[in-house]
Amino acid sequence: IHWQEMDGLIAAWRQRIAALPCRFVLVRLEQGHQLLACLLAIWQLNRVAVLASQSPANLGLELVTDPHDDSIFGVIPALTDAADDTALLLFTSGSSGTPSAVVKTFPQLDAELALLESCWGQWVDDAVFATTVSRHHMYGLPFSLLWPVVRGSPFYSDTIHYSQSLELLCQRFPLTLISSPVQLDHL
């Protein structure tokens, strides 16, 4: 997908999200290009994206459903002191207790992306970014979606769940694989 098509997706998301009565918007999109378009629309509307890998009810979020799209919701979170430059509200997995909200501001995201580029930018060249990690995760999003976009690198839109898919991609493109130690061990 090129930027011209992406502009159309962003405009469509912006129209749907503008009708929501909440500042916080829960996003449940798996495809990377759709998630990116939705995030950009949210940010253009000066709203905050909420990414959660588990049920919003488990996180104490009250939802306001968009009647036209079951993948986005307005959210009334317990967190009410988010700063004006808040970009994202993510949640930890809760593996060590109750899931915790993690607030990411635009300056924080910018610093994280600059750090990723300074640490690993010289090794990824023009490789296609692919991920086995959910883009709703606090590391999956910057590593596998935001960083390639900011650096102008292509990314594979789907999350890779099977080693056969990864093998096919490796035959077609040089890859930068974003993964976790557990997933790498399985490969």
XYZ file of N, CA and C in Angstrom:
561
model
N 0.856 -1.176 0.000
C 0.000 0.000 0.000
C 0.895 1.229 0.000
N 0.600 2.159 -0.869
C 1.377 3.385 -0.953
C 0.631 4.506 -0.227
N 1.300 5.641 -0.045
C 0.740 6.725 0.758
C -0.567 7.273 0.196
N -0.744 7.252 -1.107
C -1.995 7.763 -1.670
C -3.184 6.931 -1.178
N -3.042 5.618 -1.197
C -4.103 4.751 -0.680
C -4.240 4.910 0.835
N -3.108 5.071 1.514
C -3.126 5.260 2.962
C -3.884 6.529 3.334
N -3.704 7.587 2.549
C -4.448 8.832 2.804
C -5.951 8.589 2.788
N -6.424 7.768 1.865
C -7.847 7.437 1.808
C -8.301 6.663 3.031
N -7.480 5.717 3.496
C -7.816 4.958 4.699
C -7.863 5.874 5.925
N -6.890 6.770 6.019
C -6.850 7.706 7.153
C -8.109 8.570 7.165
N -8.501 9.077 6.007
C -9.702 9.920 5.916
C -10.946 9.145 6.330
N -11.046 7.888 5.913
C -12.207 7.073 6.285
C -12.240 6.830 7.793
N -11.085 6.517 8.383
C -11.027 6.324 9.837
C -11.348 7.625 10.573
N -10.811 8.732 10.072
C -11.051 10.022 10.722
C -12.547 10.331 10.767
N -13.247 10.038 9.693
C -14.691 10.289 9.645
C -15.430 9.437 10.682
N -15.065 8.165 10.801
C -15.728 7.290 11.772
C -15.412 7.687 13.210
N -14.150 8.023 13.450
C -13.720 8.330 14.818
C -14.251 9.680 15.280
N -14.389 10.633 14.357
C -14.867 11.970 14.717
C -16.252 11.920 15.352
N -17.038 10.903 15.038
C -18.392 10.791 15.583
C -18.415 10.248 17.010
N -17.307 9.706 17.475
C -17.260 9.160 18.832
C -17.186 10.296 19.849
N -17.895 10.170 20.965
C -17.945 11.261 21.938
C -16.791 11.288 22.936
N -15.793 10.410 22.771
C -14.738 10.279 23.773
C -13.379 10.710 23.235
N -12.527 11.154 24.150
C -11.156 11.525 23.792
C -10.295 10.289 23.560
N -10.589 9.200 24.257
C -9.823 7.970 24.166
C -10.530 7.009 23.216
N -9.764 6.390 22.320
C -10.347 5.490 21.329
C -9.611 4.148 21.393
N -10.354 3.104 21.741
C -9.801 1.756 21.784
C -9.745 1.214 20.364
N -8.572 0.715 19.985
C -8.365 0.205 18.633
C -8.080 -1.290 18.713
N -8.818 -2.056 17.913
C -8.635 -3.504 17.840
C -8.473 -3.902 16.377
N -7.342 -3.595 15.818
C -7.074 -3.913 14.412
C -5.796 -4.723 14.328
N -5.829 -5.806 13.601
C -4.666 -6.679 13.498
C -3.761 -6.311 12.327
N -4.338 -5.903 11.215
C -3.502 -5.586 10.061
C -2.762 -4.277 10.296
N -1.467 -4.314 10.037
C -0.613 -3.172 10.317
C -1.010 -1.907 9.583
N -1.368 -2.013 8.309
C -1.717 -0.806 7.555
C -3.012 -0.191 8.067
N -3.972 -1.010 8.488
C -5.215 -0.477 9.044
C -4.960 0.157 10.412
N -4.141 -0.489 11.229
C -3.803 0.067 12.539
C -3.092 1.399 12.380
N -2.150 1.474 11.458
C -1.440 2.726 11.216
C -2.399 3.827 10.775
N -3.278 3.531 9.831
C -4.242 4.535 9.346
C -5.142 5.005 10.478
N -5.588 4.074 11.300
C -6.466 4.432 12.420
C -5.723 5.283 13.449
N -4.484 4.908 13.780
C -3.696 5.702 14.729
C -3.488 7.122 14.213
N -3.133 7.249 12.948
C -2.915 8.587 12.388
C -4.193 9.412 12.410
N -5.325 8.781 12.146
C -6.612 9.496 12.210
C -6.911 9.948 13.633
N -6.674 9.077 14.588
C -6.897 9.425 15.996
C -6.040 10.621 16.381
N -4.777 10.579 16.009
C -3.862 11.656 16.378
C -4.195 12.946 15.638
N -4.655 12.862 14.399
C -5.062 14.069 13.677
C -6.266 14.728 14.342
N -7.090 13.937 15.012
C -8.268 14.454 15.710
C -7.954 14.843 17.159
N -6.665 14.834 17.520
C -6.225 15.166 18.890
C -6.880 14.273 19.941
N -6.953 13.005 19.620
C -7.478 12.020 20.557
C -6.344 11.090 20.970
N -6.657 10.197 21.887
C -5.658 9.278 22.427
C -6.029 7.850 22.022
N -5.088 7.125 21.462
C -5.305 5.728 21.088
C -5.106 4.843 22.311
N -6.006 3.903 22.491
C -5.905 2.919 23.568
C -5.695 1.561 22.917
N -4.594 0.910 23.267
C -4.291 -0.417 22.742
C -4.275 -1.396 23.904
N -5.092 -2.411 23.800
C -5.172 -3.417 24.859
C -5.226 -4.790 24.215
N -4.409 -5.693 24.709
C -4.386 -7.031 24.142
C -5.407 -7.954 24.795
N -6.092 -7.458 25.806
C -7.106 -8.278 26.456
C -8.433 -7.545 26.512
N -9.412 -8.176 27.069
C -10.764 -7.628 27.111
C -10.795 -6.294 27.852
N -11.429 -5.283 27.255
C -11.530 -3.981 27.927
C -12.243 -4.064 29.271
N -13.178 -5.007 29.407
C -13.886 -5.153 30.678
C -12.923 -5.527 31.795
N -11.905 -6.324 31.473
C -10.897 -6.713 32.471
C -10.028 -5.546 32.893
N -10.030 -4.481 32.106
C -9.186 -3.327 32.392
C -9.966 -2.199 33.058
N -11.245 -2.397 33.302
C -12.062 -1.382 33.931
C -12.398 -0.224 33.005
N -12.495 -0.504 31.698
C -12.816 0.532 30.727
C -14.293 0.471 30.368
N -14.910 1.616 30.307
C -16.294 1.704 29.866
C -16.282 2.050 28.379
N -16.989 1.255 27.572
C -16.935 1.425 26.139
C -18.161 2.135 25.586
N -17.921 2.933 24.568
C -18.979 3.552 23.785
C -18.765 3.036 22.361
N -19.606 2.121 21.910
C -19.394 1.439 20.633
C -19.731 2.337 19.454
N -18.891 2.240 18.428
C -19.186 2.885 17.151
C -20.154 1.966 16.412
N -21.372 2.403 16.120
C -22.352 1.514 15.489
C -21.969 1.096 14.072
N -21.026 1.786 13.452
C -20.644 1.482 12.072
C -19.424 0.591 11.967
N -18.734 0.357 13.065
C -17.499 -0.413 12.991
C -17.226 -1.065 14.337
N -17.172 -2.396 14.365
C -16.971 -3.086 15.641
C -15.500 -3.226 16.031
N -14.617 -2.539 15.329
C -13.200 -2.606 15.677
C -12.717 -1.371 16.426
N -13.563 -0.345 16.541
C -13.170 0.843 17.303
C -14.269 1.217 18.285
N -13.852 1.756 19.388
C -14.761 2.135 20.457
C -14.269 3.421 21.086
N -15.194 4.254 21.524
C -14.820 5.340 22.403
C -14.649 4.743 23.789
N -13.744 5.273 24.561
C -13.435 4.687 25.863
C -13.471 5.771 26.930
N -14.064 5.420 28.041
C -14.012 6.294 29.211
C -13.123 5.580 30.222
N -11.836 5.938 30.272
C -10.917 5.218 31.150
C -10.904 5.789 32.565
N -10.384 4.983 33.463
C -10.197 5.450 34.834
C -9.141 6.547 34.868
N -8.234 6.530 33.909
C -7.173 7.528 33.833
C -7.755 8.820 33.267
N -7.802 9.848 34.058
C -8.375 11.112 33.585
C -7.358 12.234 33.550
N -6.129 11.947 33.981
C -5.130 13.003 34.052
C -4.115 12.926 32.913
N -4.524 12.379 31.778
C -3.615 12.280 30.637
C -3.275 13.678 30.136
N -2.010 13.883 29.860
C -1.535 15.183 29.382
C -2.002 15.430 27.952
N -1.923 16.674 27.522
C -2.347 17.038 26.177
C -1.527 16.358 25.103
N -0.258 16.019 25.404
C 0.582 15.378 24.395
C 0.556 13.850 24.503
N -0.433 13.302 25.218
C -0.575 11.855 25.312
C -0.974 11.308 23.954
N -0.215 10.338 23.485
C -0.478 9.711 22.195
C -1.168 8.367 22.359
N -0.693 7.603 23.328
C -1.143 6.226 23.498
C -1.393 5.897 24.952
N -2.324 5.015 25.152
C -2.535 4.391 26.446
C -2.481 2.891 26.177
N -1.441 2.247 26.719
C -1.253 0.808 26.548
C -1.413 0.150 27.907
N -1.620 -1.153 27.896
C -1.752 -1.876 29.145
C -0.748 -3.025 29.187
N -0.163 -3.221 30.358
C 0.697 -4.375 30.545
C -0.177 -5.622 30.493
N 0.446 -6.783 30.365
C -0.316 -8.026 30.224
C -1.026 -8.426 31.504
N -0.527 -7.972 32.634
C -1.112 -8.381 33.905
C -0.575 -9.717 34.379
N 0.482 -10.209 33.750
C 1.035 -11.516 34.123
C 1.565 -11.526 35.552
N 1.916 -10.365 36.078
C 2.413 -10.307 37.455
C 1.414 -9.606 38.373
N 0.143 -9.590 37.982
C -0.898 -8.948 38.776
C -1.909 -8.272 37.870
N -2.496 -7.202 38.350
C -3.477 -6.457 37.579
C -2.799 -5.707 36.442
N -3.399 -5.726 35.228
C -2.821 -4.945 34.130
C -2.713 -3.469 34.505
N -1.604 -2.865 34.158
C -1.368 -1.460 34.475
C -1.384 -0.631 33.202
N -1.911 0.577 33.319
C -1.913 1.500 32.191
C -0.527 2.116 32.041
N -0.071 2.196 30.785
C 1.200 2.841 30.466
C 0.883 3.971 29.497
N 1.183 5.189 29.903
C 0.929 6.361 29.066
C 2.173 6.670 28.259
N 1.990 6.861 26.961
C 3.092 7.250 26.078
C 2.734 8.598 25.452
N 3.634 9.557 25.608
C 3.440 10.861 24.988
C 4.146 10.887 23.632
N 3.829 11.888 22.831
C 4.509 12.016 21.546
C 6.019 12.209 21.713
N 6.492 13.041 22.648
C 7.953 13.130 22.836
C 8.590 11.798 23.241
N 7.894 11.006 24.064
C 8.431 9.700 24.434
C 8.532 8.779 23.218
N 7.476 8.744 22.406
C 7.503 7.913 21.205
C 8.613 8.357 20.264
N 8.756 9.659 20.107
C 9.798 10.192 19.238
C 11.182 9.771 19.735
N 11.407 9.862 21.039
C 12.697 9.462 21.617
C 12.930 7.960 21.448
N 11.891 7.150 21.642
C 12.024 5.702 21.471
C 12.401 5.359 20.030
N 11.737 6.002 19.063
C 12.011 5.714 17.652
C 13.416 6.169 17.262
N 13.847 7.302 17.788
C 15.215 7.767 17.521
C 16.234 6.792 18.102
N 15.948 6.256 19.279
C 16.849 5.284 19.896
C 16.908 3.992 19.082
N 15.758 3.510 18.623
C 15.745 2.303 17.789
C 16.594 2.507 16.541
N 16.435 3.651 15.916
C 17.190 3.943 14.693
C 18.685 4.036 14.983
N 19.052 4.685 16.086
C 20.479 4.831 16.386
C 21.117 3.496 16.759
N 20.353 2.611 17.380
C 20.908 1.309 17.782
C 20.971 0.306 16.639
N 19.932 0.269 15.805
C 19.838 -0.811 14.821
C 19.616 -0.352 13.384
N 19.483 0.926 13.164
C 19.181 1.429 11.824
C 20.162 1.006 10.759
N 21.453 0.950 11.092
C 22.453 0.605 10.077
C 22.372 -0.860 9.647
N 21.683 -1.713 10.408
C 21.622 -3.133 10.063
C 20.360 -3.523 9.303
N 19.355 -2.674 9.303
C 18.100 -3.079 8.654
C 18.026 -2.659 7.193
N 18.827 -1.689 6.774
C 18.861 -1.230 5.382
C 17.457 -1.102 4.801
N 17.235 -1.750 3.653
C 15.933 -1.662 2.987
C 15.106 -2.914 3.200
N 15.346 -3.619 4.268
C 14.612 -4.844 4.551
C 13.143 -4.549 4.843
N 12.314 -5.526 4.561
C 10.892 -5.455 4.907
C 10.765 -5.867 6.366
N 10.069 -5.062 7.148
C 9.839 -5.396 8.550
C 8.683 -6.391 8.633
N 8.880 -7.444 9.404
C 7.840 -8.432 9.651
C 7.825 -8.714 11.150
N 6.672 -9.101 11.666
C 6.568 -9.290 13.111
C 5.822 -10.563 13.476
N 6.259 -11.165 14.564
C 5.511 -12.258 15.186
C 4.874 -11.758 16.484
N 5.117 -10.489 16.808
C 4.646 -9.874 18.050
C 3.433 -9.000 17.747
N 2.459 -9.024 18.614
C 1.276 -8.183 18.436
C 1.663 -6.713 18.406
N 1.076 -5.988 17.497
C 1.325 -4.538 17.430
C 0.564 -3.781 18.510
N -0.227 -4.470 19.299
C -0.911 -3.841 20.429
C -0.043 -3.875 21.682
N 1.104 -4.476 21.575
C 2.028 -4.606 22.706
C 2.925 -3.370 22.780
N 3.353 -3.021 23.972
C 4.146 -1.796 24.161
C 5.492 -1.836 23.454
N 5.977 -3.014 23.068
C 7.194 -3.107 22.260
C 6.857 -3.421 20.805
N 5.813 -4.187 20.580
C 5.428 -4.540 19.220
C 5.074 -3.332 18.373
N 4.378 -2.369 18.946
C 3.960 -1.187 18.181
C 5.145 -0.348 17.710
N 6.038 0.088 18.593
C 7.132 0.922 18.088
C 8.102 0.154 17.192
N 8.437 -1.085 17.552
C 9.414 -1.835 16.772
C 8.889 -2.236 15.400
N 7.650 -2.742 15.332
C 7.195 -3.355 14.090
C 6.281 -2.483 13.237
N 5.868 -1.324 13.746
C 5.003 -0.461 12.941
C 5.521 0.972 12.867
N 5.683 1.609 14.008
C 6.060 3.023 13.995
C 7.479 3.247 13.478
N 8.418 2.409 13.908
C 9.809 2.583 13.459
C 9.945 2.408 11.951
N 9.415 1.328 11.356
C 9.564 1.235 9.899
C 8.892 2.395 9.153
N 7.768 2.867 9.639
C 7.084 3.977 8.959
C 7.928 5.241 9.027
N 8.440 5.555 10.208
C 9.229 6.775 10.383
C 10.509 6.725 9.540
N 11.105 5.545 9.407
C 12.344 5.444 8.631
C 12.070 5.235 7.149
N 10.787 5.071 6.769
C 10.442 4.903 5.365
C 10.660 3.496 4.846
N 10.647 2.523 5.730
C 10.838 1.124 5.335
C 9.491 0.442 5.126
N 9.440 -0.510 4.210
C 8.193 -1.265 4.035
C 7.986 -2.223 5.204
N 6.722 -2.555 5.467
C 6.423 -3.540 6.499
C 5.345 -4.481 5.996
N 5.412 -5.713 6.469
C 4.406 -6.719 6.148
C 3.227 -6.468 7.071
N 2.041 -6.313 6.516
C 0.883 -5.866 7.282
C 0.352 -6.903 8.267
N 0.445 -8.173 7.916
C -0.083 -9.220 8.795
C 0.951 -9.628 9.834
N 0.483 -10.064 10.984
C 1.359 -10.649 11.988
C 1.624 -12.093 11.571
N 2.849 -12.512 11.664
C 3.226 -13.866 11.268
C 2.978 -14.811 12.435
N 2.160 -15.812 12.177
C 1.842 -16.783 13.223
C 2.478 -18.144 12.980
N 2.917 -18.401 11.759
C 3.436 -19.721 11.407
C 4.807 -19.600 10.751
N 5.682 -20.545 11.058
C 7.028 -20.512 10.492
C 6.999 -20.654 8.969
N 5.990 -21.337 8.415
C 5.887 -21.475 6.961
C 5.695 -20.112 6.301
N 4.908 -19.251 6.917
C 4.705 -17.894 6.383
C 6.008 -17.121 6.398
N 6.757 -17.275 7.455
C 8.045 -16.596 7.566
C 9.021 -17.111 6.501
N 9.030 -18.400 6.280
C 9.906 -18.981 5.263
C 9.578 -18.430 3.875
N 8.286 -18.322 3.556
C 7.885 -17.777 2.251
C 8.322 -16.323 2.107
N 8.155 -15.538 3.157
C 8.574 -14.133 3.105
C 10.084 -14.009 2.923
N 10.831 -14.859 3.613
C 12.298 -14.821 3.508
C 12.776 -15.138 2.095
N 12.007 -15.912 1.375
C 12.360 -16.240 -0.003
C 12.104 -15.064 -0.939
N 11.200 -14.180 -0.550
C 10.815 -13.059 -1.412
C 11.538 -11.759 -1.090
N 11.850 -11.540 0.196
C 12.390 -10.252 0.622
C 13.488 -10.449 1.664
N 14.426 -9.500 1.741
C 15.268 -9.465 2.940
C 14.396 -8.946 4.083
N 14.447 -9.583 5.233
C 13.545 -9.255 6.336
C 14.281 -8.735 7.560
N 13.606 -7.847 8.257
C 13.938 -7.511 9.634
C 12.805 -8.100 10.451
N 13.096 -9.109 11.239
C 12.061 -9.807 12.002
C 11.980 -9.245 13.408
N 10.800 -8.802 13.786
C 10.531 -8.352 15.146
C 9.850 -9.521 15.849
N 10.464 -10.001 16.918
C 9.945 -11.188 17.588
C 10.280 -11.125 19.069
N 9.942 -12.174 19.780
C 10.261 -12.265 21.203
C 11.173 -13.468 21.416
N 11.881 -13.526 22.531
C 12.756 -14.676 22.790
C 12.015 -16.017 22.723
N 10.796 -16.066 23.249
C 10.033 -17.308 23.223
C 9.705 -17.705 21.792
N 9.266 -16.747 20.994
C 8.924 -17.049 19.606
C 10.148 -17.427 18.796
N 11.261 -16.761 19.036
C 12.501 -17.102 18.341
C 12.954 -18.515 18.699
N 12.783 -18.888 19.949
C 13.145 -20.215 20.390
C 12.310 -21.280 19.653
N 11.029 -20.979 19.431
C 10.156 -21.917 18.699
C 10.564 -22.048 17.252
N 11.067 -20.947 16.663
C 11.513 -21.009 15.269
C 12.751 -21.854 15.137
